[in-house]
Amino acid sequence: LNHRRYIKMAIELKKVQNVETLALGFNYEASIDLSTLGTTAGSATAVDIQVGGAAMAGGVFGAAIIVDELVVGTSITDATIAIGDDGDADGFVDEVDVFNDSGNLGKIFANTGALSVVGFHLVSAVDLTYNFTGEGPDVATEGKIRLLMKYYPTAGELFAS
């Protein structure tokens, strides 16, 4: 089987539209096919998280990862995902095991990093950091997460009542 996957240069967050996610307190989200993250294996690799095509700059009040599908792939032996800023790679959500033997399918991991404990952190960049062993994410045949953020940009945003 020979196929090409689009590799992400950045993850683009969108405004939350569903009431259940808003009720959890998150206002931005992204669904991520983990096979599109990159090709690097064996070391922590950061992927930028953006809003409106630009780096996140503002206040992060919360972050979560929901494991929708566990990672499966020939020669992949482990896979973790974390969310943080450029100073603390797992500052918002500590490493989450998303490999097929983890038992984490359907679980939400929210605000488990050190930066989340204070309830607010001013950022100029936010990253998803992956660490796959054996092979990179691009060989995964399964693996999906949802990324949720409670974020307000420094420049403000439109408010409608």
PDB file of C-alpha atoms in Angstrom:
ATOM      1  CA  LEU A   1       0.000   0.000   0.000  1.00  0.00           C
ATOM      2  CA  ASN A   2       1.559   3.246  -1.116  1.00  0.00           C
ATOM      3  CA  HIS A   3      -0.263   6.411  -0.149  1.00  0.00           C
ATOM      4  CA  ARG A   4       0.662   9.959   0.779  1.00  0.00           C
ATOM      5  CA  ARG A   5      -0.578  11.815   3.793  1.00  0.00           C
ATOM      6  CA  TYR A   6      -0.586  15.559   4.232  1.00  0.00           C
ATOM      7  CA  ILE A   7       1.841  16.475   7.028  1.00  0.00           C
ATOM      8  CA  LYS A   8       0.695  19.416   9.156  1.00  0.00           C
ATOM      9  CA  MET A   9       2.913  22.459   9.506  1.00  0.00           C
ATOM     10  CA  ALA A  10       0.579  23.735  12.230  1.00  0.00           C
ATOM     11  CA  ILE A  11      -2.640  22.767  13.984  1.00  0.00           C
ATOM     12  CA  GLU A  12      -5.443  25.281  13.435  1.00  0.00           C
ATOM     13  CA  LEU A  13      -7.928  25.763  16.273  1.00  0.00           C
ATOM     14  CA  LYS A  14     -11.523  26.684  15.435  1.00  0.00           C
ATOM     15  CA  LYS A  15     -14.229  28.245  17.591  1.00  0.00           C
ATOM     16  CA  VAL A  16     -16.258  25.606  19.443  1.00  0.00           C
ATOM     17  CA  GLN A  17     -19.740  25.129  18.003  1.00  0.00           C
ATOM     18  CA  ASN A  18     -21.209  22.349  20.137  1.00  0.00           C
ATOM     19  CA  VAL A  19     -22.972  23.074  23.415  1.00  0.00           C
ATOM     20  CA  GLU A  20     -21.450  20.136  25.322  1.00  0.00           C
ATOM     21  CA  THR A  21     -17.900  21.342  24.707  1.00  0.00           C
ATOM     22  CA  LEU A  22     -18.851  24.937  25.561  1.00  0.00           C
ATOM     23  CA  ALA A  23     -20.406  23.660  28.796  1.00  0.00           C
ATOM     24  CA  LEU A  24     -17.027  22.155  29.729  1.00  0.00           C
ATOM     25  CA  GLY A  25     -15.604  25.690  29.497  1.00  0.00           C
ATOM     26  CA  PHE A  26     -13.614  25.369  26.265  1.00  0.00           C
ATOM     27  CA  ASN A  27     -14.026  27.849  23.396  1.00  0.00           C
ATOM     28  CA  TYR A  28     -11.516  26.507  20.792  1.00  0.00           C
ATOM     29  CA  GLU A  29     -11.030  23.007  19.422  1.00  0.00           C
ATOM     30  CA  ALA A  30      -9.308  20.892  16.787  1.00  0.00           C
ATOM     31  CA  SER A  31      -9.755  17.287  15.688  1.00  0.00           C
ATOM     32  CA  ILE A  32      -6.381  15.822  14.826  1.00  0.00           C
ATOM     33  CA  ASP A  33      -5.497  12.750  12.759  1.00  0.00           C
ATOM     34  CA  LEU A  34      -2.206  11.880  14.453  1.00  0.00           C
ATOM     35  CA  SER A  35      -0.747  10.413  11.235  1.00  0.00           C
ATOM     36  CA  THR A  36      -0.558  13.985   9.871  1.00  0.00           C
ATOM     37  CA  LEU A  37       1.717  15.299  12.646  1.00  0.00           C
ATOM     38  CA  GLY A  38       5.050  14.438  11.054  1.00  0.00           C
ATOM     39  CA  THR A  39       7.667  11.795  10.394  1.00  0.00           C
ATOM     40  CA  THR A  40      10.011  12.092  13.398  1.00  0.00           C
ATOM     41  CA  ALA A  41      10.450   9.086  15.690  1.00  0.00           C
ATOM     42  CA  GLY A  42      12.413   8.707  18.889  1.00  0.00           C
ATOM     43  CA  SER A  43      12.388  12.289  20.149  1.00  0.00           C
ATOM     44  CA  ALA A  44       9.913  14.907  21.330  1.00  0.00           C
ATOM     45  CA  THR A  45       8.756  16.983  18.343  1.00  0.00           C
ATOM     46  CA  ALA A  46       6.701  20.187  18.570  1.00  0.00           C
ATOM     47  CA  VAL A  47       3.902  21.197  16.186  1.00  0.00           C
ATOM     48  CA  ASP A  48       2.610  24.788  16.400  1.00  0.00           C
ATOM     49  CA  ILE A  49      -0.979  25.395  17.467  1.00  0.00           C
ATOM     50  CA  GLN A  50      -2.544  28.447  15.801  1.00  0.00           C
ATOM     51  CA  VAL A  51      -5.732  30.494  15.727  1.00  0.00           C
ATOM     52  CA  GLY A  52      -6.614  32.370  12.544  1.00  0.00           C
ATOM     53  CA  GLY A  53      -3.352  31.319  10.890  1.00  0.00           C
ATOM     54  CA  ALA A  54      -1.189  32.962  13.566  1.00  0.00           C
ATOM     55  CA  ALA A  55       0.612  31.811  16.702  1.00  0.00           C
ATOM     56  CA  MET A  56      -1.508  31.911  19.838  1.00  0.00           C
ATOM     57  CA  ALA A  57      -0.848  35.111  21.810  1.00  0.00           C
ATOM     58  CA  GLY A  58      -3.009  35.681  24.854  1.00  0.00           C
ATOM     59  CA  GLY A  59      -4.343  33.903  27.894  1.00  0.00           C
ATOM     60  CA  VAL A  60      -4.775  30.155  28.165  1.00  0.00           C
ATOM     61  CA  PHE A  61      -7.202  29.283  30.953  1.00  0.00           C
ATOM     62  CA  GLY A  62      -7.458  25.567  30.230  1.00  0.00           C
ATOM     63  CA  ALA A  63      -6.520  22.765  27.856  1.00  0.00           C
ATOM     64  CA  ALA A  64      -7.578  19.166  27.306  1.00  0.00           C
ATOM     65  CA  ILE A  65      -6.909  16.157  25.107  1.00  0.00           C
ATOM     66  CA  ILE A  66      -9.658  13.638  24.342  1.00  0.00           C
ATOM     67  CA  VAL A  67      -8.443  10.306  22.954  1.00  0.00           C
ATOM     68  CA  ASP A  68     -10.902   9.391  20.176  1.00  0.00           C
ATOM     69  CA  GLU A  69      -8.840   6.627  18.543  1.00  0.00           C
ATOM     70  CA  LEU A  70      -5.683   4.906  19.808  1.00  0.00           C
ATOM     71  CA  VAL A  71      -2.523   4.793  17.695  1.00  0.00           C
ATOM     72  CA  VAL A  72      -1.926   1.639  15.645  1.00  0.00           C
ATOM     73  CA  GLY A  73       0.861   1.289  13.116  1.00  0.00           C
ATOM     74  CA  THR A  74       3.467  -1.156  11.926  1.00  0.00           C
ATOM     75  CA  SER A  75       6.679  -0.734  13.932  1.00  0.00           C
ATOM     76  CA  ILE A  76       5.249   1.994  16.227  1.00  0.00           C
ATOM     77  CA  THR A  77       5.968   0.826  19.787  1.00  0.00           C
ATOM     78  CA  ASP A  78       4.728   3.814  21.813  1.00  0.00           C
ATOM     79  CA  ALA A  79       3.099   7.217  21.304  1.00  0.00           C
ATOM     80  CA  THR A  80       2.499  10.179  23.612  1.00  0.00           C
ATOM     81  CA  ILE A  81       1.007  13.644  23.122  1.00  0.00           C
ATOM     82  CA  ALA A  82       1.399  16.734  25.339  1.00  0.00           C
ATOM     83  CA  ILE A  83       0.279  20.382  25.169  1.00  0.00           C
ATOM     84  CA  GLY A  84       2.392  23.289  26.389  1.00  0.00           C
ATOM     85  CA  ASP A  85       4.064  26.543  25.486  1.00  0.00           C
ATOM     86  CA  ASP A  86       7.544  27.248  24.170  1.00  0.00           C
ATOM     87  CA  GLY A  87       8.961  27.159  27.722  1.00  0.00           C
ATOM     88  CA  ASP A  88       7.196  24.053  29.067  1.00  0.00           C
ATOM     89  CA  ALA A  89       6.273  21.418  26.464  1.00  0.00           C
ATOM     90  CA  ASP A  90       3.768  19.675  28.752  1.00  0.00           C
ATOM     91  CA  GLY A  91       2.731  22.709  30.776  1.00  0.00           C
ATOM     92  CA  PHE A  92      -0.994  22.526  29.950  1.00  0.00           C
ATOM     93  CA  VAL A  93      -1.557  18.782  29.488  1.00  0.00           C
ATOM     94  CA  ASP A  94       1.134  16.373  30.685  1.00  0.00           C
ATOM     95  CA  GLU A  95       2.106  13.536  28.320  1.00  0.00           C
ATOM     96  CA  VAL A  96      -0.867  11.338  27.418  1.00  0.00           C
ATOM     97  CA  ASP A  97      -0.223   7.779  26.267  1.00  0.00           C
ATOM     98  CA  VAL A  98      -2.217   7.365  23.033  1.00  0.00           C
ATOM     99  CA  PHE A  99      -0.723   3.999  21.990  1.00  0.00           C
ATOM    100  CA  ASN A 100      -3.088   1.060  21.431  1.00  0.00           C
ATOM    101  CA  ASP A 101      -2.151  -0.701  24.697  1.00  0.00           C
ATOM    102  CA  SER A 102      -2.739   2.340  26.943  1.00  0.00           C
ATOM    103  CA  GLY A 103      -6.394   1.844  27.889  1.00  0.00           C
ATOM    104  CA  ASN A 104      -6.974   5.590  27.338  1.00  0.00           C
ATOM    105  CA  LEU A 105      -9.585   5.343  24.571  1.00  0.00           C
ATOM    106  CA  GLY A 106     -12.447   7.767  25.206  1.00  0.00           C
ATOM    107  CA  LYS A 107     -10.725   9.495  28.142  1.00  0.00           C
ATOM    108  CA  ILE A 108     -10.293  13.240  28.622  1.00  0.00           C
ATOM    109  CA  PHE A 109      -7.090  14.623  30.138  1.00  0.00           C
ATOM    110  CA  ALA A 110      -7.591  18.232  31.231  1.00  0.00           C
ATOM    111  CA  ASN A 111      -5.235  20.726  32.866  1.00  0.00           C
ATOM    112  CA  THR A 112      -2.744  18.114  34.111  1.00  0.00           C
ATOM    113  CA  GLY A 113       0.374  20.230  33.450  1.00  0.00           C
ATOM    114  CA  ALA A 114       2.133  22.579  35.862  1.00  0.00           C
ATOM    115  CA  LEU A 115       1.101  25.764  34.003  1.00  0.00           C
ATOM    116  CA  SER A 116      -2.585  24.827  34.221  1.00  0.00           C
ATOM    117  CA  VAL A 117      -2.514  24.618  38.011  1.00  0.00           C
ATOM    118  CA  VAL A 118      -2.478  28.414  38.330  1.00  0.00           C
ATOM    119  CA  GLY A 119      -5.622  28.684  36.158  1.00  0.00           C
ATOM    120  CA  PHE A 120      -4.219  31.225  33.689  1.00  0.00           C
ATOM    121  CA  HIS A 121      -1.031  31.504  31.655  1.00  0.00           C
ATOM    122  CA  LEU A 122      -0.050  34.244  29.205  1.00  0.00           C
ATOM    123  CA  VAL A 123       1.411  32.752  26.017  1.00  0.00           C
ATOM    124  CA  SER A 124       3.116  33.871  22.832  1.00  0.00           C
ATOM    125  CA  ALA A 125       3.270  30.340  21.364  1.00  0.00           C
ATOM    126  CA  VAL A 126       1.532  27.022  22.101  1.00  0.00           C
ATOM    127  CA  ASP A 127       2.622  23.610  20.837  1.00  0.00           C
ATOM    128  CA  LEU A 128       1.434  20.037  20.664  1.00  0.00           C
ATOM    129  CA  THR A 129       4.463  17.838  21.357  1.00  0.00           C
ATOM    130  CA  TYR A 130       4.459  14.249  20.132  1.00  0.00           C
ATOM    131  CA  ASN A 131       6.874  11.468  20.931  1.00  0.00           C
ATOM    132  CA  PHE A 132       6.526   8.288  18.874  1.00  0.00           C
ATOM    133  CA  THR A 133       8.973   5.397  19.212  1.00  0.00           C
ATOM    134  CA  GLY A 134       9.750   2.761  16.588  1.00  0.00           C
ATOM    135  CA  GLU A 135       8.357   4.834  13.700  1.00  0.00           C
ATOM    136  CA  GLY A 136       6.952   8.321  13.223  1.00  0.00           C
ATOM    137  CA  PRO A 137       3.262   9.282  13.210  1.00  0.00           C
ATOM    138  CA  ASP A 138       3.113   9.180   9.403  1.00  0.00           C
ATOM    139  CA  VAL A 139       2.997   5.348   9.436  1.00  0.00           C
ATOM    140  CA  ALA A 140       0.034   5.205  11.854  1.00  0.00           C
ATOM    141  CA  THR A 141      -3.065   3.601  10.385  1.00  0.00           C
ATOM    142  CA  GLU A 142      -5.220   4.751  13.325  1.00  0.00           C
ATOM    143  CA  GLY A 143      -4.984   7.496  15.928  1.00  0.00           C
ATOM    144  CA  LYS A 144      -7.166  10.555  16.538  1.00  0.00           C
ATOM    145  CA  ILE A 145      -7.478  13.100  19.322  1.00  0.00           C
ATOM    146  CA  ARG A 146      -9.470  16.228  20.016  1.00  0.00           C
ATOM    147  CA  LEU A 147      -7.646  19.232  21.413  1.00  0.00           C
ATOM    148  CA  LEU A 148      -9.724  21.656  23.487  1.00  0.00           C
ATOM    149  CA  MET A 149      -8.569  25.069  24.721  1.00  0.00           C
ATOM    150  CA  LYS A 150     -10.028  27.905  26.747  1.00  0.00           C
ATOM    151  CA  TYR A 151      -8.157  30.809  25.175  1.00  0.00           C
ATOM    152  CA  TYR A 152      -8.607  34.552  24.827  1.00  0.00           C
ATOM    153  CA  PRO A 153      -6.252  36.481  22.494  1.00  0.00           C
ATOM    154  CA  THR A 154      -4.386  39.537  23.779  1.00  0.00           C
ATOM    155  CA  ALA A 155      -5.783  41.517  20.841  1.00  0.00           C
ATOM    156  CA  GLY A 156      -9.341  40.644  21.911  1.00  0.00           C
ATOM    157  CA  GLU A 157     -12.023  39.007  19.857  1.00  0.00           C
ATOM    158  CA  LEU A 158     -15.536  39.835  18.740  1.00  0.00           C
ATOM    159  CA  PHE A 159     -18.218  39.310  21.357  1.00  0.00           C
ATOM    160  CA  ALA A 160     -21.842  38.717  20.522  1.00  0.00           C
ATOM    161  CA  SER A 161     -24.544  38.467  23.149  1.00  0.00           C
TER     162      SER A 161
END
